[in-house]
mmCIF file of C-alpha atoms in Angstrom:
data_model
loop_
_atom_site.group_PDB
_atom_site.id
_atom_site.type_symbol
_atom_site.label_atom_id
_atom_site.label_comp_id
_atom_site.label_asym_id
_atom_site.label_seq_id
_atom_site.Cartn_x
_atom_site.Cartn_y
_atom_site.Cartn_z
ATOM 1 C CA UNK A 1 -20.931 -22.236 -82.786
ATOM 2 C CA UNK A 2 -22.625 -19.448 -83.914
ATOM 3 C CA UNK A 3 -22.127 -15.407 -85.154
ATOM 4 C CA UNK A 4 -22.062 -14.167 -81.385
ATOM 5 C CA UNK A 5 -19.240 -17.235 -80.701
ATOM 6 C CA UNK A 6 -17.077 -18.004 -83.593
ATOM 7 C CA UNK A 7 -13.818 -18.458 -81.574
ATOM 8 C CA UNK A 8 -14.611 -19.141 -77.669
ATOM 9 C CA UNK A 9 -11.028 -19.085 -77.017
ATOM 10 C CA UNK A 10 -11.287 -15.161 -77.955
ATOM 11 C CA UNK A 11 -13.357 -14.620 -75.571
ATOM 12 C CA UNK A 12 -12.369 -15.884 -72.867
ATOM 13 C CA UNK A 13 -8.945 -14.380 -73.546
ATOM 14 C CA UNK A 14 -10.600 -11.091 -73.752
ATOM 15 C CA UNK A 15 -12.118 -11.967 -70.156
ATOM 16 C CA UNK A 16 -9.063 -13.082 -68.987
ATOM 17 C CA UNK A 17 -6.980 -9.750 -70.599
ATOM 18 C CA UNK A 18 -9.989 -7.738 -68.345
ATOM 19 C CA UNK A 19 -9.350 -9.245 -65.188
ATOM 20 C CA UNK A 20 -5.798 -8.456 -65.516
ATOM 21 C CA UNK A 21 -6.217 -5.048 -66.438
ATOM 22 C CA UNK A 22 -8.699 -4.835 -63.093
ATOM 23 C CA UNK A 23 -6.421 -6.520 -60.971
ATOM 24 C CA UNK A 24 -3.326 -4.047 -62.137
ATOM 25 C CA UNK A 25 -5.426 -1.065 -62.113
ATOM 26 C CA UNK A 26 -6.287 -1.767 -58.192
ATOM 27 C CA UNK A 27 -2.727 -2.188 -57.610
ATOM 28 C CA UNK A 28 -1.823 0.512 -58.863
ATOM 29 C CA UNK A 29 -4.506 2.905 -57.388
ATOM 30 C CA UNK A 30 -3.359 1.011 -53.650
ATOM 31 C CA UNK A 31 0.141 2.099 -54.849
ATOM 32 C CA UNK A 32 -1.177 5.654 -55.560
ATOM 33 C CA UNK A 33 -2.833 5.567 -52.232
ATOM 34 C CA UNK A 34 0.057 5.079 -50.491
ATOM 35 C CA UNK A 35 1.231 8.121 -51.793
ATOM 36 C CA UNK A 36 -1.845 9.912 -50.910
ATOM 37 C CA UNK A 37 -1.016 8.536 -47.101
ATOM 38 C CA UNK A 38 2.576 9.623 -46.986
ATOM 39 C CA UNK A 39 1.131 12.799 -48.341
ATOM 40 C CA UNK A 40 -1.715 13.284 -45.726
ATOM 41 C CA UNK A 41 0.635 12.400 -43.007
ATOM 42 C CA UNK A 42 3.366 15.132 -43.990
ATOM 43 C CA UNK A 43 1.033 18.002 -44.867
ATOM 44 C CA UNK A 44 -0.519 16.806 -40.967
ATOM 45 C CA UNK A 45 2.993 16.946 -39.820
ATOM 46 C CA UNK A 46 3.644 20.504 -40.854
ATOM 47 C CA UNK A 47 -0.123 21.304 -38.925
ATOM 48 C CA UNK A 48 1.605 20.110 -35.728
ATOM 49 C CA UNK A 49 1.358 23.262 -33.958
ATOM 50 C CA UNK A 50 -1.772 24.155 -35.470
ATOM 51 C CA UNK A 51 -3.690 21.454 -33.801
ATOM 52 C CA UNK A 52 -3.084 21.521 -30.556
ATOM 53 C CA UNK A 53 -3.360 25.321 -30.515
ATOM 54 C CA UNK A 54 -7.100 24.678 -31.854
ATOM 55 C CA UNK A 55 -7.825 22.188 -29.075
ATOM 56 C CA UNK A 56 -6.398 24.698 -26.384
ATOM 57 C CA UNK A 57 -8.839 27.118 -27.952
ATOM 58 C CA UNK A 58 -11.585 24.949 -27.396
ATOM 59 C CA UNK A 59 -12.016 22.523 -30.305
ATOM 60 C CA UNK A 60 -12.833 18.980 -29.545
ATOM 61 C CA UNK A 61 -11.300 16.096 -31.465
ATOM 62 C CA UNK A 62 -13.790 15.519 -33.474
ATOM 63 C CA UNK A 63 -13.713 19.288 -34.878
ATOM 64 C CA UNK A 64 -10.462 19.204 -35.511
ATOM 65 C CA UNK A 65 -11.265 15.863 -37.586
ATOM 66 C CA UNK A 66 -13.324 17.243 -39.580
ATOM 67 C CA UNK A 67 -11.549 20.221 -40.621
ATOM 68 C CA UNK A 68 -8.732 18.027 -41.941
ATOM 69 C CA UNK A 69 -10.930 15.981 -43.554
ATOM 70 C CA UNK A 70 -12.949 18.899 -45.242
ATOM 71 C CA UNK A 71 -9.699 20.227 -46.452
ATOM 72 C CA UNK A 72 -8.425 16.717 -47.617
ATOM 73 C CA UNK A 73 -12.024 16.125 -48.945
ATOM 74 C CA UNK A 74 -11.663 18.792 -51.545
ATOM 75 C CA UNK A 75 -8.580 18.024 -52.915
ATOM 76 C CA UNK A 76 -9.618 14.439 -52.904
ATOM 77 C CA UNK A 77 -12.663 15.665 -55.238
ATOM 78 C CA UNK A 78 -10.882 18.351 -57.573
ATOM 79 C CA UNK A 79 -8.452 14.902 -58.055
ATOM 80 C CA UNK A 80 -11.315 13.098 -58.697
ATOM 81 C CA UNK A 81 -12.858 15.201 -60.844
ATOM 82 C CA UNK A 82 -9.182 15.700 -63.101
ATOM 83 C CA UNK A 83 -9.257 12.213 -63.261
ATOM 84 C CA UNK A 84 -12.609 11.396 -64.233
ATOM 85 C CA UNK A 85 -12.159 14.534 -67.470
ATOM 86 C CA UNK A 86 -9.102 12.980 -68.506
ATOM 87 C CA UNK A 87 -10.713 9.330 -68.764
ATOM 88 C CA UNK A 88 -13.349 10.506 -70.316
ATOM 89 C CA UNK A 89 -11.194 13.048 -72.665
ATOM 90 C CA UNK A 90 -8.324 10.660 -73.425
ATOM 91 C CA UNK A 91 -10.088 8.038 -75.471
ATOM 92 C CA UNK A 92 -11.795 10.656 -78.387
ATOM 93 C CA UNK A 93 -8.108 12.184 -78.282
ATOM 94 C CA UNK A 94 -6.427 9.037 -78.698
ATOM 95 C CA UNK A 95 -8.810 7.689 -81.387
ATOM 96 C CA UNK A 96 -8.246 11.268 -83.139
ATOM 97 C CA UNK A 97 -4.648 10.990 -83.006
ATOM 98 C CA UNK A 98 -4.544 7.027 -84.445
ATOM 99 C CA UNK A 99 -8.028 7.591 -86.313
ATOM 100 C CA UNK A 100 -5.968 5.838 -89.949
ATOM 101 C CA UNK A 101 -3.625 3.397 -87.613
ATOM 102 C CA UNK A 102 -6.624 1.620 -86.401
ATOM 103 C CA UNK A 103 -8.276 -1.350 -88.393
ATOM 104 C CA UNK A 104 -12.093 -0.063 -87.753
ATOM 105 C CA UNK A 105 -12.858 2.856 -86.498
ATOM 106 C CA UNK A 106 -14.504 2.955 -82.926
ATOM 107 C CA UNK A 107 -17.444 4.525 -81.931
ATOM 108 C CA UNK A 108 -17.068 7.627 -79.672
ATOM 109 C CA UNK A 109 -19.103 7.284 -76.325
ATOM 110 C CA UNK A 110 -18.831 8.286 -73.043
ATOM 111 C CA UNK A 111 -19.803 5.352 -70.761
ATOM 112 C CA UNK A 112 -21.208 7.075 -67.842
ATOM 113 C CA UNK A 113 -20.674 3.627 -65.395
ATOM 114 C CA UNK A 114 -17.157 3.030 -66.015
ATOM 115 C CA UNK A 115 -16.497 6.796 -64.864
ATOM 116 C CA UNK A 116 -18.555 6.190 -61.828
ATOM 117 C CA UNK A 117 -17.013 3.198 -61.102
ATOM 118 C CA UNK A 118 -13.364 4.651 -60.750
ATOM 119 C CA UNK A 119 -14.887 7.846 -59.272
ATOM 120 C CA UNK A 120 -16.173 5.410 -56.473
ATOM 121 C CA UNK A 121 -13.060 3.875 -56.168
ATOM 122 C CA UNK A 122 -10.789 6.873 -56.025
ATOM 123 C CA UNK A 123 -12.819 8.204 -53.209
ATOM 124 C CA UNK A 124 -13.038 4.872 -51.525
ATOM 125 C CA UNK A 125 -9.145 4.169 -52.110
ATOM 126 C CA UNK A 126 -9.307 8.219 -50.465
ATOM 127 C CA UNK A 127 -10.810 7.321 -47.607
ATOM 128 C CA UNK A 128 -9.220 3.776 -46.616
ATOM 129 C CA UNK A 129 -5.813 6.078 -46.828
ATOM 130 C CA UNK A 130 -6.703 9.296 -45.458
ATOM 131 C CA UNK A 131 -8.216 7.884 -42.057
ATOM 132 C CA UNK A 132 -5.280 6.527 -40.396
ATOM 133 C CA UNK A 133 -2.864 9.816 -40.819
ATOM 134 C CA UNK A 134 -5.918 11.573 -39.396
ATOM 135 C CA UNK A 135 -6.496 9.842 -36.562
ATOM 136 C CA UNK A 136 -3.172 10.431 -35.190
ATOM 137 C CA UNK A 137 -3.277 13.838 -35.978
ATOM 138 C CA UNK A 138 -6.724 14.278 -34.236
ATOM 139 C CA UNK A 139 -5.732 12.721 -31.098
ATOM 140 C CA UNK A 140 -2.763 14.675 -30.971
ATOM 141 C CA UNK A 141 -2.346 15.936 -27.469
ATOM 142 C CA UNK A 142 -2.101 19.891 -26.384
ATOM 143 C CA UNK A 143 1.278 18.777 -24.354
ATOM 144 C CA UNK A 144 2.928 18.526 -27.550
ATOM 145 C CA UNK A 145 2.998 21.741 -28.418
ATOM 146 C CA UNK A 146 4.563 22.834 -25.354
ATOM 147 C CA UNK A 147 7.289 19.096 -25.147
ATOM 148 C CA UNK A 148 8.168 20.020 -28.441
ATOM 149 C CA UNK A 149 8.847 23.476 -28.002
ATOM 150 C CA UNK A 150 11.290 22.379 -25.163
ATOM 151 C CA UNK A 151 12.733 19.573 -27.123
ATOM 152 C CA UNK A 152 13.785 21.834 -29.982
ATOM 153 C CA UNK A 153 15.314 24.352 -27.424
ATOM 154 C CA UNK A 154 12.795 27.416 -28.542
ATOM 155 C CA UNK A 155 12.565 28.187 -24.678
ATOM 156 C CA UNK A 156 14.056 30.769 -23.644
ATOM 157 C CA UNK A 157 17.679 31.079 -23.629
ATOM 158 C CA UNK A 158 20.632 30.819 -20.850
ATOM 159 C CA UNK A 159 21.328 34.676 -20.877
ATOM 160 C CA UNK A 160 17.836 35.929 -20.920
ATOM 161 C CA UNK A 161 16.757 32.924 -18.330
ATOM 162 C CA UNK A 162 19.784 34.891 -15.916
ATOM 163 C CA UNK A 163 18.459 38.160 -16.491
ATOM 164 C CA UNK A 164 14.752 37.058 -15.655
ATOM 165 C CA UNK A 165 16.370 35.533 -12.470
ATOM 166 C CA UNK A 166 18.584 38.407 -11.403
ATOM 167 C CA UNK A 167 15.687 40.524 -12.050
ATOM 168 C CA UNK A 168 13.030 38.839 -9.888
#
């Protein structure tokens, strides 16, 4: 034993205490993610018509892709960015707040890695949960627009098809 290891059962508690605080911060950003999914898939959802109409215009796939993504990109970074000021704003604020409660005072620094770290992983947890909703979307065929037009009866109706008819 030495100064640096007067109790090794500390630290490995302390290594054990940040494993579990990795482990339930993953879970919950994969629990936040499906969130983001369910999001990306009904904000898609309302774009129904919108996509198809783009591919009858001439957009490939691929364009359409990346328009959704562009748009879901940004969001994706401005909640990124929100995240990254309040983790980095939260500890001085907290330490302010409890400044006397606290048995020694801790140093204020921001630690540049840890932010990058969870930036990485927000955009990562992003991506794994964006791409499937976006695929669909992307190959969504132009006959929808049209099937689902007749499926929700916004054809034309009985009376006006009988006038066409008598007409012609």
């Amino acid at each position: 034993r030495d100064r640096d290891r007067a109790a090794p059962g500390a630290s490995r508690f302390f290594d054990r205490m940040g494993q579990f605080l990795t482990l339930t911060g993953l879970a919950a950003l994969i629990i936040a993610g499906i969130g983001v999914s369910n999001g990306v898939s009904s904000y898609l959802r309302r774009k129904r018509e919108g996509i198809p109409t783009l591919k009858m215009m001439g957009a490939d796939s691929g364009d359409i892709g990346r328009v959704y993504l562009v748009q879901i990109g940004m969001v994706t970074f401005a909640a990124i960015l929100a995240g990254l000021v309040v983790g980095a704003l939260l500890p001085p604020l907290a330490i302010a707040l409890a400044g006397n409660l606290l048995p020694v005072r801790p140093d204020l620094a921001l630690h540049p890695l840890p932010l990058a770290v969870s930036a990485a992983y927000g955009l990562l947890m992003a991506l794994i949960f964006v791409l499937p909703p976006l695929s669909r979307a992307r190959l969504l065929p132009v006959a929808t627009l049209f099937r689902q037009d007749v499926a929700e009866g916004r054809g034309l109706d009985r009376p006006t098809l009988l006038a066409i008819a008598i007409a012609a």
